[in-house]
GROMACS .gro file of C-alpha atoms in nm:
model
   52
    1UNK     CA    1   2.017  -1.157   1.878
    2UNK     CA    2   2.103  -1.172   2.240
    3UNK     CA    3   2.272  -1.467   2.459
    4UNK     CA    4   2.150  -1.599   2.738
    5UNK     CA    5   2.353  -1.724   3.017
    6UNK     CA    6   2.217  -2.031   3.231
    7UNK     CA    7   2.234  -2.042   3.648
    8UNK     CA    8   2.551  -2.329   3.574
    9UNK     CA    9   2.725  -2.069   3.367
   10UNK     CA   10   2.664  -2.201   3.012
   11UNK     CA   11   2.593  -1.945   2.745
   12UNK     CA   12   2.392  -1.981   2.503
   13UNK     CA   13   2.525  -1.785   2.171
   14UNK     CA   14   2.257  -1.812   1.899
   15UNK     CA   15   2.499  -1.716   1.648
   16UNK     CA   16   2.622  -2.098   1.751
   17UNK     CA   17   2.313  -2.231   1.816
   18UNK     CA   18   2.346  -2.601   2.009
   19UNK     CA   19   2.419  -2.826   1.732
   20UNK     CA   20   2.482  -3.111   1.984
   21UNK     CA   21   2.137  -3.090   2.004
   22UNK     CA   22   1.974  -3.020   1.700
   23UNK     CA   23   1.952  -2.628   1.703
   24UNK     CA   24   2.087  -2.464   1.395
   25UNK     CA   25   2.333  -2.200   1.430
   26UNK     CA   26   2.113  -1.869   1.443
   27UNK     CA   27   1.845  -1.992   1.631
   28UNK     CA   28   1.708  -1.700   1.830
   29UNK     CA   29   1.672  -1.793   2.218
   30UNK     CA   30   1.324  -1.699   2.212
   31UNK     CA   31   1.289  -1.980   1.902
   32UNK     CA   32   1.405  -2.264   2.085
   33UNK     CA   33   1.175  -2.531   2.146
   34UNK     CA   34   1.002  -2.537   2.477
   35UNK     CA   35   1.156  -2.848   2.566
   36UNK     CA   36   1.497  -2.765   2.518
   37UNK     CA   37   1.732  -2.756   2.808
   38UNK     CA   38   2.065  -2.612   2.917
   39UNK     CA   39   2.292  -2.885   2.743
   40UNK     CA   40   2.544  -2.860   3.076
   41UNK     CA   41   2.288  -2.921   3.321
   42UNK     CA   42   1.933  -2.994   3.212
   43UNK     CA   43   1.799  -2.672   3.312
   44UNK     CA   44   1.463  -2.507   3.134
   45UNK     CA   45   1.440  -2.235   2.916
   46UNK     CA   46   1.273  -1.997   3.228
   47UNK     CA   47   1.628  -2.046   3.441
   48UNK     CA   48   1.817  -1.802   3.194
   49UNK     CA   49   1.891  -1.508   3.196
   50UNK     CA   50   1.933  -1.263   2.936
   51UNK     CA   51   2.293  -1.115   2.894
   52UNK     CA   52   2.331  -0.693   2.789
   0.00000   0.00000   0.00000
């Protein structure tokens, strides 16, 4: 599964998943609710960007 790094900088690791928030620790990206945001700075799901 691949991360995804936000515009602020915030990577999201879905071998972590965002347990602040409710997401279970491997939670693909592309399984993430479409309401879920960048828990840094609020941004949507389309301002990331895949990391190699």
């Amino acid at each position: 599964m691949s991360k995804y790094e936000c515009v602020c900088g915030y990577v999201y690791d879905p071998a972590n998943g965002d347990p602040d928030n409710g997401i279970a620790p491997g939670t693909a990206f592309e399984n993430l609710p479409g309401d879920w945001v960048c828990p840094i700075c609020g941004a949507a799901k389309d301002n990331f960007e895949k990391m190699d």
